[in-house]
Amino acid sequence: MRTAVVLLVLLGCCQTGAQLQNEEREINQSTTQPDIWAELTELRDMVVEQRVELAVTKNELGARLQTSESQVAELQKENEAQTLELKLMEARLQTSESQVAELQRENEALRDMVMEQRVELAVTKSELGSTKTELAAAKTELGSVEARLQTSEGQVAELQRENEAQAVDLSAMENRLNSTELQLQEHKTVMEELKSTVEELKRHIAERPKVAFSAALTNAGNVGPVNTDTTLVYTKVFTNIGNHYNPATGIFTAPVRGVYYFRFNSYGSGSSIFIGSALYKNGQRIVSGLDHQTSIDKEDSSSSAAVLQLEERDQVYMLLLSGFIVYDDFHNRSTFSGFLLFPM
């Protein structure tokens, strides 16, 4: 199509050239005429108009050519799309044909199954007759079961009433149990607090110093009389926790500031004997124990005790008073004891 358009354009150009040559010859032949210039002007105008028309025609032909080419390309695309769609439809047709064949096979299988089910239905009808007979017997048995069921229902009702009564009792017991559990929890809390207190006391007791001693005087019998007050040395030590009593000097030295308890017992044997001893703290008499035997009462003893607040390194001891005696032997009748009550 593009080639045809080009040929048309060339043909128009050739015709225009021929017309121009003829017009020039006519002008040369008629130079003698008075209107030659006017005719030449008209001819020139005609040539210009034809050239313009030729250009317009050329543009229109080019536009039509482009439009035709676009339409051809579009038709080619549509043709390709239709070809592809046709192939897809052929594939779908083949798939449908395969499905139809499969359905036909399934239909034949279903027919076979229907035949089998008809046979089974005939057998089932025969069995149904037997079942009806059995059902009649079952109804008779059901009547007996219903009677037994009514009896059982009566028993169940009775059991339900008993169960309700038991539920009431159980609810009361649960309330009591809850109350008991609360009390138990409170007791547990108290016990935990007591345990904590006991542990604290144990730690406190374990941390505080442990001080205690007890000793007897001697196995030698009478000690004294003496001209001046003399320290009694209790040499037979029973207990000396902390080793704060010195059995060589008879003096107890306080290891810590605190409150202490002391006790002594002085024994005497024989007539006309005066028993006399005293408890001292740092040279200060605290308590004394005095007694006098007679011809009737030849054995006697004197004892006393005191609770003292001591500072660290205070000393406590027993003195045999001037002119008095104290007796002791393997019976350990004259003793001196003391221990720490609590530190301060």
Coordinates of N, CA and C in Angstrom, one line a residue, residues 5-174:
V5 N 1.0 4.5 -2.9 CA 0.9 5.9 -2.5 C 2.1 6.7 -3.1
V6 N 3.3 6.1 -3.1 CA 4.5 6.8 -3.6 C 4.3 7.0 -5.1
L7 N 3.8 5.9 -5.8 CA 3.6 6.0 -7.3 C 2.6 7.1 -7.6
L8 N 1.5 7.3 -6.8 CA 0.6 8.3 -7.1 C 1.2 9.7 -6.9
V9 N 2.0 9.8 -5.9 CA 2.7 11.1 -5.7 C 3.6 11.5 -6.9
L10 N 4.4 10.5 -7.4 CA 5.3 10.7 -8.5 C 4.5 11.1 -9.8
L11 N 3.4 10.4 -10.0 CA 2.6 10.7 -11.1 C 2.0 12.1 -11.1
G12 N 1.6 12.6 -9.9 CA 1.1 13.9 -9.8 C 2.2 14.9 -10.1
C13 N 3.5 14.6 -9.6 CA 4.6 15.5 -9.9 C 4.9 15.6 -11.4
C14 N 4.8 14.5 -12.1 CA 5.1 14.5 -13.5 C 4.1 15.3 -14.3
Q15 N 2.8 15.1 -13.9 CA 1.8 15.9 -14.6 C 2.0 17.4 -14.4
T16 N 2.4 17.7 -13.2 CA 2.6 19.2 -12.9 C 3.7 19.7 -13.7
G17 N 4.8 18.9 -13.9 CA 6.0 19.4 -14.7 C 5.6 19.6 -16.1
A18 N 4.8 18.6 -16.6 CA 4.4 18.7 -18.0 C 3.5 20.0 -18.2
Q19 N 2.6 20.2 -17.3 CA 1.7 21.4 -17.4 C 2.6 22.6 -17.4
L20 N 3.6 22.7 -16.6 CA 4.5 23.9 -16.5 C 5.2 24.1 -17.9
Q21 N 5.7 23.0 -18.5 CA 6.4 23.2 -19.8 C 5.4 23.7 -20.9
N22 N 4.2 23.2 -20.9 CA 3.2 23.6 -21.9 C 2.9 25.1 -21.7
E23 N 2.8 25.4 -20.4 CA 2.4 26.9 -20.1 C 3.6 27.8 -20.6
E24 N 4.8 27.3 -20.4 CA 6.0 28.2 -20.8 C 6.0 28.3 -22.3
R25 N 5.7 27.2 -23.0 CA 5.6 27.4 -24.5 C 4.5 28.3 -24.9
E26 N 3.4 28.2 -24.3 CA 2.3 29.1 -24.7 C 2.7 30.5 -24.4
I27 N 3.4 30.8 -23.3 CA 3.9 32.1 -23.0 C 4.8 32.7 -24.0
N28 N 5.8 31.8 -24.4 CA 6.7 32.2 -25.5 C 6.1 32.6 -26.8
Q29 N 5.0 31.8 -27.1 CA 4.3 32.0 -28.4 C 3.5 33.3 -28.3
S30 N 3.0 33.6 -27.2 CA 2.1 34.8 -27.1 C 2.7 36.0 -26.4
T31 N 4.0 36.2 -26.6 CA 4.7 37.3 -26.0 C 4.2 38.6 -26.6
T32 N 3.6 38.4 -27.7 CA 3.1 39.6 -28.4 C 1.8 40.1 -27.9
Q33 N 1.1 39.2 -27.2 CA -0.2 39.6 -26.7 C -0.1 40.6 -25.5
P34 N -1.0 41.4 -25.3 CA -0.9 42.4 -24.3 C -1.1 41.9 -22.9
D35 N -1.9 40.7 -22.7 CA -2.2 40.2 -21.3 C -1.3 39.1 -20.9
I36 N -0.1 39.0 -21.4 CA 0.8 37.9 -21.1 C 1.2 37.8 -19.7
W37 N 1.4 39.0 -19.1 CA 1.8 39.0 -17.7 C 0.7 38.6 -16.8
A38 N -0.4 39.0 -17.1 CA -1.6 38.5 -16.3 C -1.7 37.0 -16.4
E39 N -1.6 36.5 -17.6 CA -1.7 35.0 -17.7 C -0.6 34.3 -17.0
L40 N 0.6 34.9 -17.0 CA 1.7 34.2 -16.3 C 1.4 34.2 -14.8
T41 N 0.9 35.3 -14.4 CA 0.6 35.4 -12.9 C -0.5 34.4 -12.6
E42 N -1.5 34.2 -13.4 CA -2.5 33.2 -13.1 C -1.9 31.8 -13.1
L43 N -1.0 31.6 -14.1 CA -0.4 30.3 -14.2 C 0.4 30.0 -12.9
R44 N 1.2 31.0 -12.5 CA 2.0 30.8 -11.3 C 1.1 30.5 -10.1
D45 N 0.0 31.2 -10.0 CA -0.9 31.0 -8.9 C -1.5 29.6 -9.0
M46 N -1.8 29.1 -10.2 CA -2.3 27.8 -10.3 C -1.3 26.7 -9.9
V47 N 0.0 27.0 -10.3 CA 1.0 26.0 -9.9 C 1.1 26.0 -8.4
V48 N 1.1 27.2 -7.8 CA 1.2 27.2 -6.3 C 0.1 26.4 -5.6
E49 N -1.2 26.7 -6.2 CA -2.3 26.0 -5.6 C -2.2 24.5 -5.8
Q50 N -1.7 24.1 -7.0 CA -1.6 22.6 -7.2 C -0.5 22.0 -6.3
R51 N 0.6 22.8 -6.1 CA 1.6 22.3 -5.1 C 1.0 22.2 -3.7
V52 N 0.2 23.2 -3.3 CA -0.4 23.1 -2.0 C -1.3 21.9 -1.9
E53 N -2.2 21.8 -3.0 CA -3.1 20.6 -3.0 C -2.3 19.3 -3.0
L54 N -1.2 19.3 -3.7 CA -0.4 18.1 -3.7 C 0.2 17.8 -2.3
A55 N 0.7 18.8 -1.6 CA 1.2 18.6 -0.3 C 0.1 18.1 0.7
V56 N -1.1 18.7 0.5 CA -2.2 18.3 1.4 C -2.6 16.8 1.1
T57 N -2.6 16.5 -0.2 CA -2.9 15.1 -0.6 C -1.9 14.2 -0.1
K58 N -0.6 14.6 -0.2 CA 0.5 13.7 0.4 C 0.3 13.5 1.9
N59 N 0.0 14.5 2.6 CA -0.2 14.4 4.1 C -1.3 13.5 4.4
E60 N -2.5 13.7 3.6 CA -3.6 12.8 3.9 C -3.3 11.4 3.6
L61 N -2.6 11.2 2.4 CA -2.2 9.8 2.1 C -1.3 9.2 3.1
G62 N -0.3 10.0 3.7 CA 0.5 9.5 4.8 C -0.2 9.1 6.0
A63 N -1.2 10.0 6.4 CA -2.0 9.7 7.6 C -2.8 8.4 7.4
R64 N -3.4 8.3 6.2 CA -4.2 7.1 5.9 C -3.3 5.9 5.9
L65 N -2.1 6.1 5.4 CA -1.2 4.9 5.4 C -0.8 4.5 6.8
Q66 N -0.6 5.5 7.7 CA -0.3 5.1 9.1 C -1.5 4.4 9.7
T67 N -2.7 5.0 9.5 CA -3.9 4.4 10.0 C -4.1 3.0 9.6
S68 N -3.8 2.8 8.3 CA -4.0 1.4 7.7 C -3.0 0.5 8.3
E69 N -1.7 0.9 8.5 CA -0.7 0.1 9.1 C -1.1 -0.3 10.5
S70 N -1.6 0.7 11.3 CA -2.0 0.5 12.7 C -3.1 -0.5 12.7
Q71 N -4.1 -0.4 11.8 CA -5.2 -1.3 11.8 C -4.7 -2.7 11.4
V72 N -3.7 -2.8 10.5 CA -3.2 -4.1 10.1 C -2.5 -4.8 11.4
A73 N -1.7 -3.9 12.1 CA -1.0 -4.5 13.3 C -2.1 -4.9 14.3
E74 N -3.1 -4.1 14.5 CA -4.2 -4.5 15.5 C -4.9 -5.8 15.1
L75 N -5.1 -5.9 13.7 CA -5.8 -7.1 13.3 C -4.9 -8.3 13.5
Q76 N -3.6 -8.1 13.3 CA -2.6 -9.2 13.5 C -2.6 -9.7 15.0
K77 N -2.7 -8.7 15.9 CA -2.7 -9.0 17.3 C -4.0 -9.7 17.6
E78 N -5.1 -9.2 17.1 CA -6.4 -9.9 17.3 C -6.4 -11.3 16.8
N79 N -5.8 -11.5 15.6 CA -5.7 -12.8 15.0 C -4.8 -13.8 15.9
E80 N -3.7 -13.2 16.4 CA -2.9 -14.1 17.3 C -3.7 -14.4 18.6
A81 N -4.4 -13.4 19.2 CA -5.2 -13.7 20.4 C -6.2 -14.8 20.1
Q82 N -6.9 -14.6 18.9 CA -8.0 -15.6 18.6 C -7.3 -17.0 18.4
T83 N -6.1 -17.0 17.8 CA -5.5 -18.3 17.6 C -5.2 -19.0 18.9
L84 N -4.6 -18.1 19.9 CA -4.3 -18.6 21.2 C -5.6 -19.1 22.0
E85 N -6.6 -18.3 21.8 CA -7.9 -18.7 22.5 C -8.4 -20.0 21.9
L86 N -8.3 -20.1 20.6 CA -8.7 -21.4 19.9 C -8.0 -22.6 20.4
K87 N -6.7 -22.4 20.6 CA -5.9 -23.5 21.2 C -6.3 -23.9 22.6
L88 N -6.6 -22.8 23.4 CA -7.1 -23.1 24.8 C -8.4 -23.8 24.8
M89 N -9.3 -23.4 23.8 CA -10.6 -24.0 23.7 C -10.4 -25.5 23.3
E90 N -9.5 -25.7 22.4 CA -9.3 -27.1 22.0 C -8.8 -27.9 23.2
A91 N -7.9 -27.3 24.0 CA -7.4 -28.1 25.2 C -8.5 -28.3 26.2
R92 N -9.4 -27.3 26.4 CA -10.5 -27.5 27.3 C -11.5 -28.5 26.7
L93 N -11.6 -28.5 25.4 CA -12.5 -29.5 24.8 C -12.0 -31.0 25.0
Q94 N -10.6 -31.1 24.9 CA -10.0 -32.4 25.2 C -10.2 -32.8 26.6
T95 N -10.1 -31.8 27.5 CA -10.3 -32.1 29.0 C -11.7 -32.5 29.2
S96 N -12.7 -31.8 28.6 CA -14.1 -32.1 28.8 C -14.4 -33.5 28.3
E97 N -13.8 -33.8 27.1 CA -14.0 -35.2 26.6 C -13.5 -36.2 27.5
S98 N -12.3 -36.0 28.1 CA -11.8 -36.9 29.1 C -12.7 -37.1 30.3
Q99 N -13.2 -35.9 30.8 CA -14.1 -35.9 31.9 C -15.4 -36.7 31.6
V100 N -15.9 -36.5 30.4 CA -17.1 -37.2 30.0 C -16.9 -38.7 30.0
A101 N -15.7 -39.1 29.5 CA -15.4 -40.5 29.5 C -15.3 -41.1 30.9
E102 N -14.7 -40.3 31.8 CA -14.6 -40.7 33.2 C -15.9 -40.8 33.8
L103 N -16.8 -39.8 33.5 CA -18.2 -39.9 34.1 C -18.9 -41.1 33.5
Q104 N -18.7 -41.4 32.3 CA -19.4 -42.6 31.8 C -18.9 -43.9 32.5
R105 N -17.6 -44.0 32.8 CA -17.1 -45.1 33.5 C -17.7 -45.1 34.9
E106 N -17.8 -43.9 35.6 CA -18.3 -43.9 36.9 C -19.8 -44.3 36.9
N107 N -20.5 -43.9 35.8 CA -21.9 -44.2 35.7 C -22.1 -45.7 35.6
E108 N -21.3 -46.4 34.8 CA -21.3 -47.8 34.8 C -21.1 -48.5 36.1
A109 N -20.1 -47.9 36.8 CA -19.8 -48.4 38.2 C -21.0 -48.3 39.1
L110 N -21.6 -47.1 39.0 CA -22.8 -46.8 39.8 C -23.9 -47.8 39.5
R111 N -24.1 -48.1 38.2 CA -25.1 -49.1 37.9 C -24.8 -50.5 38.5
D112 N -23.5 -50.8 38.5 CA -23.2 -52.1 39.2 C -23.5 -52.1 40.6
M113 N -23.2 -50.9 41.3 CA -23.5 -50.8 42.7 C -25.0 -50.8 43.0
V114 N -25.8 -50.2 42.1 CA -27.2 -50.3 42.3 C -27.7 -51.7 42.2
M115 N -27.2 -52.5 41.3 CA -27.6 -53.9 41.2 C -27.2 -54.6 42.5
E116 N -26.0 -54.3 43.0 CA -25.6 -55.0 44.3 C -26.5 -54.6 45.4
Q117 N -26.8 -53.3 45.5 CA -27.7 -52.8 46.6 C -29.1 -53.4 46.5
R118 N -29.6 -53.6 45.3 CA -30.9 -54.3 45.1 C -30.9 -55.7 45.7
V119 N -29.8 -56.4 45.4 CA -29.6 -57.7 46.0 C -29.6 -57.6 47.5
E120 N -28.8 -56.7 48.0 CA -28.7 -56.5 49.5 C -30.0 -56.1 50.1
L121 N -30.8 -55.3 49.4 CA -32.1 -54.9 49.8 C -33.0 -56.1 50.0
A122 N -33.0 -57.0 49.1 CA -33.8 -58.2 49.2 C -33.4 -59.0 50.4
V123 N -32.1 -59.1 50.6 CA -31.6 -59.8 51.8 C -32.1 -59.1 53.1
T124 N -32.0 -57.8 53.0 CA -32.4 -57.0 54.2 C -33.9 -57.1 54.5
K125 N -34.7 -57.2 53.5 CA -36.1 -57.4 53.7 C -36.4 -58.8 54.4
S126 N -35.6 -59.8 54.0 CA -35.7 -61.1 54.6 C -35.3 -61.0 56.1
E127 N -34.2 -60.3 56.3 CA -33.8 -60.1 57.7 C -34.7 -59.3 58.5
L128 N -35.4 -58.3 57.8 CA -36.4 -57.5 58.5 C -37.5 -58.3 59.1
G129 N -38.0 -59.3 58.4 CA -39.0 -60.2 58.9 C -38.6 -60.9 60.2
S130 N -37.3 -61.4 60.2 CA -36.8 -62.0 61.4 C -36.7 -61.0 62.5
T131 N -36.4 -59.7 62.1 CA -36.2 -58.7 63.2 C -37.5 -58.3 63.8
K132 N -38.6 -58.3 63.0 CA -39.9 -58.0 63.5 C -40.3 -59.0 64.6
T133 N -40.0 -60.3 64.3 CA -40.3 -61.4 65.3 C -39.5 -61.1 66.6
E134 N -38.2 -60.8 66.4 CA -37.4 -60.5 67.6 C -37.9 -59.3 68.3
L135 N -38.4 -58.3 67.5 CA -38.9 -57.0 68.1 C -40.2 -57.3 69.0
A136 N -41.0 -58.2 68.6 CA -42.2 -58.6 69.4 C -41.7 -59.2 70.7
A137 N -40.7 -60.1 70.6 CA -40.2 -60.7 71.9 C -39.6 -59.6 72.7
A138 N -38.9 -58.6 72.1 CA -38.3 -57.6 72.8 C -39.3 -56.7 73.5
K139 N -40.4 -56.4 72.9 CA -41.5 -55.6 73.5 C -42.0 -56.3 74.8
T140 N -42.2 -57.6 74.7 CA -42.6 -58.4 75.9 C -41.6 -58.2 77.0
E141 N -40.3 -58.3 76.6 CA -39.3 -58.2 77.6 C -39.2 -56.7 78.1
L142 N -39.5 -55.8 77.2 CA -39.5 -54.4 77.6 C -40.6 -54.1 78.7
G143 N -41.7 -54.7 78.6 CA -42.7 -54.6 79.6 C -42.2 -55.0 80.9
S144 N -41.5 -56.1 81.0 CA -40.9 -56.5 82.2 C -39.9 -55.6 82.7
V145 N -39.1 -55.0 81.8 CA -38.1 -54.1 82.2 C -38.7 -52.8 82.7
E146 N -39.8 -52.4 82.1 CA -40.5 -51.1 82.5 C -40.9 -51.3 84.0
A147 N -41.5 -52.5 84.3 CA -41.9 -52.7 85.7 C -40.7 -52.6 86.6
R148 N -39.6 -53.3 86.2 CA -38.4 -53.2 87.0 C -37.9 -51.8 87.1
L149 N -38.1 -51.0 86.0 CA -37.6 -49.6 86.0 C -38.4 -48.8 87.0
Q150 N -39.7 -49.0 87.0 CA -40.6 -48.3 88.0 C -40.1 -48.5 89.4
T151 N -39.8 -49.8 89.7 CA -39.3 -50.1 91.0 C -38.0 -49.4 91.3
S152 N -37.1 -49.4 90.2 CA -35.8 -48.8 90.4 C -36.0 -47.3 90.6
E153 N -37.0 -46.7 89.8 CA -37.2 -45.2 90.0 C -37.6 -44.9 91.4
G154 N -38.5 -45.8 92.0 CA -38.9 -45.5 93.4 C -37.7 -45.6 94.3
Q155 N -36.8 -46.6 94.0 CA -35.6 -46.6 94.9 C -34.7 -45.4 94.6
V156 N -34.6 -45.0 93.4 CA -33.8 -43.8 93.0 C -34.3 -42.6 93.8
A157 N -35.7 -42.4 93.8 CA -36.3 -41.3 94.4 C -35.9 -41.3 95.9
E158 N -36.0 -42.5 96.5 CA -35.7 -42.6 97.9 C -34.2 -42.3 98.1
L159 N -33.4 -42.8 97.2 CA -31.9 -42.5 97.3 C -31.7 -41.0 97.2
Q160 N -32.4 -40.4 96.3 CA -32.3 -38.9 96.1 C -32.6 -38.1 97.3
R161 N -33.7 -38.6 98.0 CA -34.1 -37.9 99.2 C -33.0 -38.1 100.3
E162 N -32.5 -39.3 100.3 CA -31.4 -39.5 101.3 C -30.1 -38.7 100.9
N163 N -29.9 -38.6 99.6 CA -28.8 -37.9 99.1 C -28.9 -36.4 99.4
E164 N -30.1 -35.9 99.3 CA -30.4 -34.5 99.6 C -30.1 -34.2 101.1
A165 N -30.6 -35.2 102.0 CA -30.3 -35.0 103.4 C -28.8 -35.1 103.7
Q166 N -28.1 -36.0 103.0 CA -26.7 -36.1 103.1 C -26.0 -34.9 102.6
A167 N -26.6 -34.3 101.5 CA -26.0 -33.0 101.0 C -26.1 -31.9 102.0
V168 N -27.2 -31.8 102.7 CA -27.4 -30.8 103.8 C -26.3 -31.1 104.9
D169 N -26.2 -32.4 105.3 CA -25.2 -32.7 106.3 C -23.8 -32.4 105.8
L170 N -23.6 -32.7 104.5 CA -22.2 -32.4 103.9 C -21.9 -30.9 103.9
S171 N -23.0 -30.1 103.5 CA -22.8 -28.7 103.5 C -22.4 -28.2 104.9
A172 N -23.1 -28.7 105.9 CA -22.8 -28.3 107.3 C -21.4 -28.7 107.7
M173 N -21.1 -29.9 107.3 CA -19.7 -30.4 107.5 C -18.7 -29.6 106.8
E174 N -19.0 -29.2 105.6 CA -18.0 -28.3 104.8 C -17.9 -27.0 105.5

